[in-house]
XYZ file of C-alpha atoms in Angstrom:
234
model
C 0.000 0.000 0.000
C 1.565 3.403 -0.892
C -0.188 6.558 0.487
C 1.226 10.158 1.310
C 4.582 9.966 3.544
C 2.870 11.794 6.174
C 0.351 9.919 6.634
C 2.645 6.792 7.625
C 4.917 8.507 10.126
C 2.104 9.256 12.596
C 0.131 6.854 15.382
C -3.061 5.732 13.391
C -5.568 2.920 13.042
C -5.137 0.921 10.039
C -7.720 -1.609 9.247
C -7.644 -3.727 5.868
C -9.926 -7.043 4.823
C -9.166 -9.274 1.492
C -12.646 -10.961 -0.139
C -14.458 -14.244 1.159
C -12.817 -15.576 -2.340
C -9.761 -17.614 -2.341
C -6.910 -16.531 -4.347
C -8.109 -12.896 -4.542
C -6.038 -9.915 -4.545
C -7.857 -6.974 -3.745
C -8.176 -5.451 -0.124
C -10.291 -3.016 1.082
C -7.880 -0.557 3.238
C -9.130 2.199 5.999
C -5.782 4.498 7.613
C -6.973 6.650 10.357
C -4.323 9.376 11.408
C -5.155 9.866 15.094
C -2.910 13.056 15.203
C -4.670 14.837 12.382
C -8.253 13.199 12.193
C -7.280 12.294 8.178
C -8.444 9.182 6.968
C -7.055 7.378 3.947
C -9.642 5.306 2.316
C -9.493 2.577 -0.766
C -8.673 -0.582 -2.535
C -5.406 -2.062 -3.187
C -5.418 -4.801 -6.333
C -2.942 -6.581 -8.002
C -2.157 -5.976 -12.102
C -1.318 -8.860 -13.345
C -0.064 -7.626 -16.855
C 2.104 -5.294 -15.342
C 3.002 -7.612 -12.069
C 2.482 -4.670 -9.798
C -0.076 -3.827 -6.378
C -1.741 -0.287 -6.548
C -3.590 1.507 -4.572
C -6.350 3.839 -5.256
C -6.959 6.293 -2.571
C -9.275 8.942 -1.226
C -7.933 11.309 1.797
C -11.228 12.623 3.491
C -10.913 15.208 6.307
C -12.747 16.319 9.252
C -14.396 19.518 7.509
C -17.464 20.748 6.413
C -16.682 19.658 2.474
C -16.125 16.038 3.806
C -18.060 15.559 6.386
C -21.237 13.165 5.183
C -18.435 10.875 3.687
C -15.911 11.064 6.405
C -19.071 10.139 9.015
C -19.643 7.349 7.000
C -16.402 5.915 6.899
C -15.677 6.581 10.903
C -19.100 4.591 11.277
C -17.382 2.103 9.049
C -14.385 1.803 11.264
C -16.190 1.981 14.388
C -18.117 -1.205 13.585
C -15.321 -3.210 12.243
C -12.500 -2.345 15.145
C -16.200 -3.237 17.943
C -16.698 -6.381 16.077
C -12.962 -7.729 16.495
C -13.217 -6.120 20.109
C -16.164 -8.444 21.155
C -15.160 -11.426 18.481
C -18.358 -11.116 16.587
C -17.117 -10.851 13.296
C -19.230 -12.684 10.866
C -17.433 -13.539 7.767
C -16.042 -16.970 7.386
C -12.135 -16.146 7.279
C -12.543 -13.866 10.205
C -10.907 -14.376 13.524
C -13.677 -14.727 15.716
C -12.070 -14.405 18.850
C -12.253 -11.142 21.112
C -9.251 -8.754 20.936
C -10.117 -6.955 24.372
C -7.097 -4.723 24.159
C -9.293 -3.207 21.240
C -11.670 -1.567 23.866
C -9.735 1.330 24.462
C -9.988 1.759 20.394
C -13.601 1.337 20.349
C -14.076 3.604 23.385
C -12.158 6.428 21.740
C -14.090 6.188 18.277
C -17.372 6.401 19.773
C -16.295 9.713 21.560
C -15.338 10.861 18.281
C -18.349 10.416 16.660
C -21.227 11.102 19.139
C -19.057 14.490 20.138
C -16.893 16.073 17.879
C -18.203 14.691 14.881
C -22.310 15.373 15.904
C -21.147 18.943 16.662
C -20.679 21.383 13.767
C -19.401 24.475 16.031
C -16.133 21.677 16.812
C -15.345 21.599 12.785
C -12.446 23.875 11.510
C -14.171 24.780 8.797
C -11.710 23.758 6.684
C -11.107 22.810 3.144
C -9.795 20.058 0.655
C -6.288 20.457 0.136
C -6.918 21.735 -3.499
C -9.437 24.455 -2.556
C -9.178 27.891 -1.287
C -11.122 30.530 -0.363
C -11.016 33.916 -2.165
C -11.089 37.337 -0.825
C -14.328 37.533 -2.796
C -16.097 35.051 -1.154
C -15.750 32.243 -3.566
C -13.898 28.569 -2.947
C -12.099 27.780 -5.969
C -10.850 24.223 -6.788
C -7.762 23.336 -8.696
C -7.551 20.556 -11.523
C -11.572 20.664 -12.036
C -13.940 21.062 -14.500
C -17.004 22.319 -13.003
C -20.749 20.748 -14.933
C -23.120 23.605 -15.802
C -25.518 25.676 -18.254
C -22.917 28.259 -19.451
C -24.609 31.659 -19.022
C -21.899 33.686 -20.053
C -18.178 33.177 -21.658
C -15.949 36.030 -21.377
C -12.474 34.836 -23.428
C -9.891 36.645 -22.312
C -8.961 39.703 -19.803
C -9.414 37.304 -16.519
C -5.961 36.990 -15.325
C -6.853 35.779 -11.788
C -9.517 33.478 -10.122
C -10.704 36.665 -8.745
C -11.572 38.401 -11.519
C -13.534 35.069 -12.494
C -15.221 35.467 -9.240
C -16.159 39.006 -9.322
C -18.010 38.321 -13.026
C -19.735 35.510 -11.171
C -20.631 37.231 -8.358
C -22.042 40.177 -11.105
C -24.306 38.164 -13.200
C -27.430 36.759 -11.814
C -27.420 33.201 -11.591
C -24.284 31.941 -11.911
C -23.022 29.747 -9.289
C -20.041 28.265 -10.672
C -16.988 29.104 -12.701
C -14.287 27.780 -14.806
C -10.916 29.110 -15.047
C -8.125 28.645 -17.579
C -4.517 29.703 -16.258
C -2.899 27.676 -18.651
C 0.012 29.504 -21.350
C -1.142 27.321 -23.763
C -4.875 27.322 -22.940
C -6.949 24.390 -21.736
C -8.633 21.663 -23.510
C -12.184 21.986 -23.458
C -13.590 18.401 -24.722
C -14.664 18.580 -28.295
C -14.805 22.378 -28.662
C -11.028 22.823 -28.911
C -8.884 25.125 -26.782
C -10.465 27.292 -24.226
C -7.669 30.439 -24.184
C -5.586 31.215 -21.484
C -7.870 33.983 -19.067
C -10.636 32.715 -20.467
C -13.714 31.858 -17.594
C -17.182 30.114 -18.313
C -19.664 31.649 -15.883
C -22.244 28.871 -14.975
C -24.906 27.792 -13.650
C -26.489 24.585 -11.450
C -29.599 23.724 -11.003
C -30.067 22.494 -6.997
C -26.574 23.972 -6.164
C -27.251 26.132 -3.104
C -24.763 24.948 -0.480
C -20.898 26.000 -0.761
C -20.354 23.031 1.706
C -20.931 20.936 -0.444
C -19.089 19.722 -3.931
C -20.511 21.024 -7.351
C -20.670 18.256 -9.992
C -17.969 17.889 -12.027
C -16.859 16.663 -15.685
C -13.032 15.869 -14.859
C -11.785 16.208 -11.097
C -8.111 16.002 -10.506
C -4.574 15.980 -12.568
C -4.922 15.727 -15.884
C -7.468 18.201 -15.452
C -6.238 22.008 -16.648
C -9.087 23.979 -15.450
C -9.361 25.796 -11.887
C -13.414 26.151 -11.126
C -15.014 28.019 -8.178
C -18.386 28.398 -7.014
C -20.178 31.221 -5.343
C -23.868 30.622 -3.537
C -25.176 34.445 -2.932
C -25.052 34.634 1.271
C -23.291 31.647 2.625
Protein backbone atom coordinates (compact mmCIF):
# COMPACT_ATOMS: atom_id res chain seq x y z
CA UNK A 1 0.00 0.00 0.00
CA UNK A 2 1.56 3.40 -0.89
CA UNK A 3 -0.19 6.56 0.49
CA UNK A 4 1.23 10.16 1.31
CA UNK A 5 4.58 9.97 3.54
CA UNK A 6 2.87 11.79 6.17
CA UNK A 7 0.35 9.92 6.63
CA UNK A 8 2.65 6.79 7.62
CA UNK A 9 4.92 8.51 10.13
CA UNK A 10 2.10 9.26 12.60
CA UNK A 11 0.13 6.85 15.38
CA UNK A 12 -3.06 5.73 13.39
CA UNK A 13 -5.57 2.92 13.04
CA UNK A 14 -5.14 0.92 10.04
CA UNK A 15 -7.72 -1.61 9.25
CA UNK A 16 -7.64 -3.73 5.87
CA UNK A 17 -9.93 -7.04 4.82
CA UNK A 18 -9.17 -9.27 1.49
CA UNK A 19 -12.65 -10.96 -0.14
CA UNK A 20 -14.46 -14.24 1.16
CA UNK A 21 -12.82 -15.58 -2.34
CA UNK A 22 -9.76 -17.61 -2.34
CA UNK A 23 -6.91 -16.53 -4.35
CA UNK A 24 -8.11 -12.90 -4.54
CA UNK A 25 -6.04 -9.92 -4.55
CA UNK A 26 -7.86 -6.97 -3.75
CA UNK A 27 -8.18 -5.45 -0.12
CA UNK A 28 -10.29 -3.02 1.08
CA UNK A 29 -7.88 -0.56 3.24
CA UNK A 30 -9.13 2.20 6.00
CA UNK A 31 -5.78 4.50 7.61
CA UNK A 32 -6.97 6.65 10.36
CA UNK A 33 -4.32 9.38 11.41
CA UNK A 34 -5.16 9.87 15.09
CA UNK A 35 -2.91 13.06 15.20
CA UNK A 36 -4.67 14.84 12.38
CA UNK A 37 -8.25 13.20 12.19
CA UNK A 38 -7.28 12.29 8.18
CA UNK A 39 -8.44 9.18 6.97
CA UNK A 40 -7.06 7.38 3.95
CA UNK A 41 -9.64 5.31 2.32
CA UNK A 42 -9.49 2.58 -0.77
CA UNK A 43 -8.67 -0.58 -2.54
CA UNK A 44 -5.41 -2.06 -3.19
CA UNK A 45 -5.42 -4.80 -6.33
CA UNK A 46 -2.94 -6.58 -8.00
CA UNK A 47 -2.16 -5.98 -12.10
CA UNK A 48 -1.32 -8.86 -13.34
CA UNK A 49 -0.06 -7.63 -16.85
CA UNK A 50 2.10 -5.29 -15.34
CA UNK A 51 3.00 -7.61 -12.07
CA UNK A 52 2.48 -4.67 -9.80
CA UNK A 53 -0.08 -3.83 -6.38
CA UNK A 54 -1.74 -0.29 -6.55
CA UNK A 55 -3.59 1.51 -4.57
CA UNK A 56 -6.35 3.84 -5.26
CA UNK A 57 -6.96 6.29 -2.57
CA UNK A 58 -9.27 8.94 -1.23
CA UNK A 59 -7.93 11.31 1.80
CA UNK A 60 -11.23 12.62 3.49
CA UNK A 61 -10.91 15.21 6.31
CA UNK A 62 -12.75 16.32 9.25
CA UNK A 63 -14.40 19.52 7.51
CA UNK A 64 -17.46 20.75 6.41
CA UNK A 65 -16.68 19.66 2.47
CA UNK A 66 -16.13 16.04 3.81
CA UNK A 67 -18.06 15.56 6.39
CA UNK A 68 -21.24 13.17 5.18
CA UNK A 69 -18.43 10.88 3.69
CA UNK A 70 -15.91 11.06 6.40
CA UNK A 71 -19.07 10.14 9.02
CA UNK A 72 -19.64 7.35 7.00
CA UNK A 73 -16.40 5.92 6.90
CA UNK A 74 -15.68 6.58 10.90
CA UNK A 75 -19.10 4.59 11.28
CA UNK A 76 -17.38 2.10 9.05
CA UNK A 77 -14.39 1.80 11.26
CA UNK A 78 -16.19 1.98 14.39
CA UNK A 79 -18.12 -1.20 13.59
CA UNK A 80 -15.32 -3.21 12.24
CA UNK A 81 -12.50 -2.35 15.14
CA UNK A 82 -16.20 -3.24 17.94
CA UNK A 83 -16.70 -6.38 16.08
CA UNK A 84 -12.96 -7.73 16.49
CA UNK A 85 -13.22 -6.12 20.11
CA UNK A 86 -16.16 -8.44 21.15
CA UNK A 87 -15.16 -11.43 18.48
CA UNK A 88 -18.36 -11.12 16.59
CA UNK A 89 -17.12 -10.85 13.30
CA UNK A 90 -19.23 -12.68 10.87
CA UNK A 91 -17.43 -13.54 7.77
CA UNK A 92 -16.04 -16.97 7.39
CA UNK A 93 -12.13 -16.15 7.28
CA UNK A 94 -12.54 -13.87 10.21
CA UNK A 95 -10.91 -14.38 13.52
CA UNK A 96 -13.68 -14.73 15.72
CA UNK A 97 -12.07 -14.41 18.85
CA UNK A 98 -12.25 -11.14 21.11
CA UNK A 99 -9.25 -8.75 20.94
CA UNK A 100 -10.12 -6.95 24.37
CA UNK A 101 -7.10 -4.72 24.16
CA UNK A 102 -9.29 -3.21 21.24
CA UNK A 103 -11.67 -1.57 23.87
CA UNK A 104 -9.74 1.33 24.46
CA UNK A 105 -9.99 1.76 20.39
CA UNK A 106 -13.60 1.34 20.35
CA UNK A 107 -14.08 3.60 23.38
CA UNK A 108 -12.16 6.43 21.74
CA UNK A 109 -14.09 6.19 18.28
CA UNK A 110 -17.37 6.40 19.77
CA UNK A 111 -16.30 9.71 21.56
CA UNK A 112 -15.34 10.86 18.28
CA UNK A 113 -18.35 10.42 16.66
CA UNK A 114 -21.23 11.10 19.14
CA UNK A 115 -19.06 14.49 20.14
CA UNK A 116 -16.89 16.07 17.88
CA UNK A 117 -18.20 14.69 14.88
CA UNK A 118 -22.31 15.37 15.90
CA UNK A 119 -21.15 18.94 16.66
CA UNK A 120 -20.68 21.38 13.77
CA UNK A 121 -19.40 24.47 16.03
CA UNK A 122 -16.13 21.68 16.81
CA UNK A 123 -15.35 21.60 12.79
CA UNK A 124 -12.45 23.88 11.51
CA UNK A 125 -14.17 24.78 8.80
CA UNK A 126 -11.71 23.76 6.68
CA UNK A 127 -11.11 22.81 3.14
CA UNK A 128 -9.80 20.06 0.66
CA UNK A 129 -6.29 20.46 0.14
CA UNK A 130 -6.92 21.74 -3.50
CA UNK A 131 -9.44 24.46 -2.56
CA UNK A 132 -9.18 27.89 -1.29
CA UNK A 133 -11.12 30.53 -0.36
CA UNK A 134 -11.02 33.92 -2.17
CA UNK A 135 -11.09 37.34 -0.82
CA UNK A 136 -14.33 37.53 -2.80
CA UNK A 137 -16.10 35.05 -1.15
CA UNK A 138 -15.75 32.24 -3.57
CA UNK A 139 -13.90 28.57 -2.95
CA UNK A 140 -12.10 27.78 -5.97
CA UNK A 141 -10.85 24.22 -6.79
CA UNK A 142 -7.76 23.34 -8.70
CA UNK A 143 -7.55 20.56 -11.52
CA UNK A 144 -11.57 20.66 -12.04
CA UNK A 145 -13.94 21.06 -14.50
CA UNK A 146 -17.00 22.32 -13.00
CA UNK A 147 -20.75 20.75 -14.93
CA UNK A 148 -23.12 23.60 -15.80
CA UNK A 149 -25.52 25.68 -18.25
CA UNK A 150 -22.92 28.26 -19.45
CA UNK A 151 -24.61 31.66 -19.02
CA UNK A 152 -21.90 33.69 -20.05
CA UNK A 153 -18.18 33.18 -21.66
CA UNK A 154 -15.95 36.03 -21.38
CA UNK A 155 -12.47 34.84 -23.43
CA UNK A 156 -9.89 36.64 -22.31
CA UNK A 157 -8.96 39.70 -19.80
CA UNK A 158 -9.41 37.30 -16.52
CA UNK A 159 -5.96 36.99 -15.33
CA UNK A 160 -6.85 35.78 -11.79
CA UNK A 161 -9.52 33.48 -10.12
CA UNK A 162 -10.70 36.67 -8.75
CA UNK A 163 -11.57 38.40 -11.52
CA UNK A 164 -13.53 35.07 -12.49
CA UNK A 165 -15.22 35.47 -9.24
CA UNK A 166 -16.16 39.01 -9.32
CA UNK A 167 -18.01 38.32 -13.03
CA UNK A 168 -19.73 35.51 -11.17
CA UNK A 169 -20.63 37.23 -8.36
CA UNK A 170 -22.04 40.18 -11.10
CA UNK A 171 -24.31 38.16 -13.20
CA UNK A 172 -27.43 36.76 -11.81
CA UNK A 173 -27.42 33.20 -11.59
CA UNK A 174 -24.28 31.94 -11.91
CA UNK A 175 -23.02 29.75 -9.29
CA UNK A 176 -20.04 28.27 -10.67
CA UNK A 177 -16.99 29.10 -12.70
CA UNK A 178 -14.29 27.78 -14.81
CA UNK A 179 -10.92 29.11 -15.05
CA UNK A 180 -8.12 28.65 -17.58
CA UNK A 181 -4.52 29.70 -16.26
CA UNK A 182 -2.90 27.68 -18.65
CA UNK A 183 0.01 29.50 -21.35
CA UNK A 184 -1.14 27.32 -23.76
CA UNK A 185 -4.88 27.32 -22.94
CA UNK A 186 -6.95 24.39 -21.74
CA UNK A 187 -8.63 21.66 -23.51
CA UNK A 188 -12.18 21.99 -23.46
CA UNK A 189 -13.59 18.40 -24.72
CA UNK A 190 -14.66 18.58 -28.29
CA UNK A 191 -14.81 22.38 -28.66
CA UNK A 192 -11.03 22.82 -28.91
CA UNK A 193 -8.88 25.12 -26.78
CA UNK A 194 -10.47 27.29 -24.23
CA UNK A 195 -7.67 30.44 -24.18
CA UNK A 196 -5.59 31.22 -21.48
CA UNK A 197 -7.87 33.98 -19.07
CA UNK A 198 -10.64 32.71 -20.47
CA UNK A 199 -13.71 31.86 -17.59
CA UNK A 200 -17.18 30.11 -18.31
CA UNK A 201 -19.66 31.65 -15.88
CA UNK A 202 -22.24 28.87 -14.97
CA UNK A 203 -24.91 27.79 -13.65
CA UNK A 204 -26.49 24.59 -11.45
CA UNK A 205 -29.60 23.72 -11.00
CA UNK A 206 -30.07 22.49 -7.00
CA UNK A 207 -26.57 23.97 -6.16
CA UNK A 208 -27.25 26.13 -3.10
CA UNK A 209 -24.76 24.95 -0.48
CA UNK A 210 -20.90 26.00 -0.76
CA UNK A 211 -20.35 23.03 1.71
CA UNK A 212 -20.93 20.94 -0.44
CA UNK A 213 -19.09 19.72 -3.93
CA UNK A 214 -20.51 21.02 -7.35
CA UNK A 215 -20.67 18.26 -9.99
CA UNK A 216 -17.97 17.89 -12.03
CA UNK A 217 -16.86 16.66 -15.68
CA UNK A 218 -13.03 15.87 -14.86
CA UNK A 219 -11.79 16.21 -11.10
CA UNK A 220 -8.11 16.00 -10.51
CA UNK A 221 -4.57 15.98 -12.57
CA UNK A 222 -4.92 15.73 -15.88
CA UNK A 223 -7.47 18.20 -15.45
CA UNK A 224 -6.24 22.01 -16.65
CA UNK A 225 -9.09 23.98 -15.45
CA UNK A 226 -9.36 25.80 -11.89
CA UNK A 227 -13.41 26.15 -11.13
CA UNK A 228 -15.01 28.02 -8.18
CA UNK A 229 -18.39 28.40 -7.01
CA UNK A 230 -20.18 31.22 -5.34
CA UNK A 231 -23.87 30.62 -3.54
CA UNK A 232 -25.18 34.44 -2.93
CA UNK A 233 -25.05 34.63 1.27
CA UNK A 234 -23.29 31.65 2.62
Amino acid sequence: MTVPVEEVQRFAIKTWQSPNSIGAQMQNVTYFDLETGRIVTGSTAYDWNRALTYFNYTILLPNIVDMPAYQHKMLQLNYTVSNLTTGQTTASRSCQSPILQLQGVSDYLNSVLNSNLSNPASLDGGLRPTELKLPGGCISESSVNYEGTVLQSIRTGKTSQGDCCAACKALSGCNVWVWCASFGGCKYGDNGDFPMYGCDLKHQDNYTDMAQLPLAYNRGPPTPFTSGRYVNGT
